[in-house]
Coordinates of C-alpha atoms in Angstrom, one line a residue:
G29 CA 11.9 1.4 -0.9
P30 CA 14.1 1.0 2.1
Y31 CA 12.6 0.7 5.6
A32 CA 8.8 0.6 4.4
S33 CA 6.2 -1.3 6.3
I34 CA 3.1 -2.2 4.3
G35 CA 0.2 -3.6 6.2
K36 CA -2.1 -6.5 5.1
G37 CA -4.6 -5.5 2.3
A38 CA -2.8 -2.2 1.6
R39 CA -2.6 -1.4 -2.1
V40 CA 0.3 0.7 -3.5
V41 CA 0.1 1.6 -7.1
N42 CA 2.6 3.8 -9.1
A43 CA 4.3 5.0 -5.9
I44 CA 7.7 5.3 -4.2
V45 CA 7.6 4.6 -0.6
R46 CA 10.6 5.3 1.8
D47 CA 10.9 5.1 5.5
T48 CA 7.1 4.9 5.9
V49 CA 4.3 3.0 7.7
I50 CA 1.5 2.1 5.6
N51 CA -1.4 0.5 7.8
P52 CA -3.7 -2.3 6.6
D53 CA -6.2 -1.6 3.9
A54 CA -4.7 1.7 2.9
D55 CA -4.8 2.8 -0.7
I56 CA -1.7 4.7 -2.0
Q57 CA -1.6 5.9 -5.7
N58 CA 0.7 8.1 -7.8
V59 CA 2.7 9.6 -4.9
L60 CA 6.3 9.8 -3.6
I61 CA 6.0 9.3 0.0
S62 CA 8.9 9.6 2.5
R63 CA 9.1 9.6 6.3
S64 CA 5.4 9.3 6.7
I65 CA 2.6 7.3 8.5
I66 CA -0.5 6.3 6.7
G67 CA -3.6 5.2 8.8
E68 CA -5.7 2.2 8.4
S69 CA -8.0 2.4 5.4
A70 CA -6.7 5.8 4.5
K71 CA -6.5 6.8 0.9
V72 CA -3.8 8.9 -0.6
C73 CA -3.3 10.0 -4.4
G74 CA -1.4 12.9 -5.9
H75 CA 2.1 14.3 -5.0
F76 CA 3.5 14.6 -1.5
H77 CA 6.6 14.0 0.4
R78 CA 5.8 13.8 4.2
L79 CA 2.4 13.0 5.4
N80 CA 0.7 11.6 8.6
I81 CA -3.1 11.0 8.4
G82 CA -5.5 9.1 10.7
N83 CA -7.6 6.1 10.0
S84 CA -10.3 5.9 7.4
S85 CA -9.0 9.5 6.1
Q86 CA -9.0 10.3 2.4
I87 CA -6.7 13.0 0.8
E88 CA -6.3 14.0 -2.9
L89 CA -3.3 16.1 -3.5
I90 CA -3.3 18.3 -6.6
E91 CA -0.7 20.7 -8.0
I92 CA -1.8 24.4 -8.1
D93 CA -0.1 26.6 -10.6
D94 CA 0.9 30.1 -9.1

């Protein structure tokens, strides 16, 4: 997407990334990320729109039916 920076070794699969910095070795799967910063070696999967997580973090985002 526009204005995305993806670091060396980062993996982006089935994702839309806009206005976001993805640091080296991060793993991004099955998400739409906008205006976010993803730390080095962080892992993100699920559904989310804005996210800032630190290095070596792991987050799995799931939908909850109310």
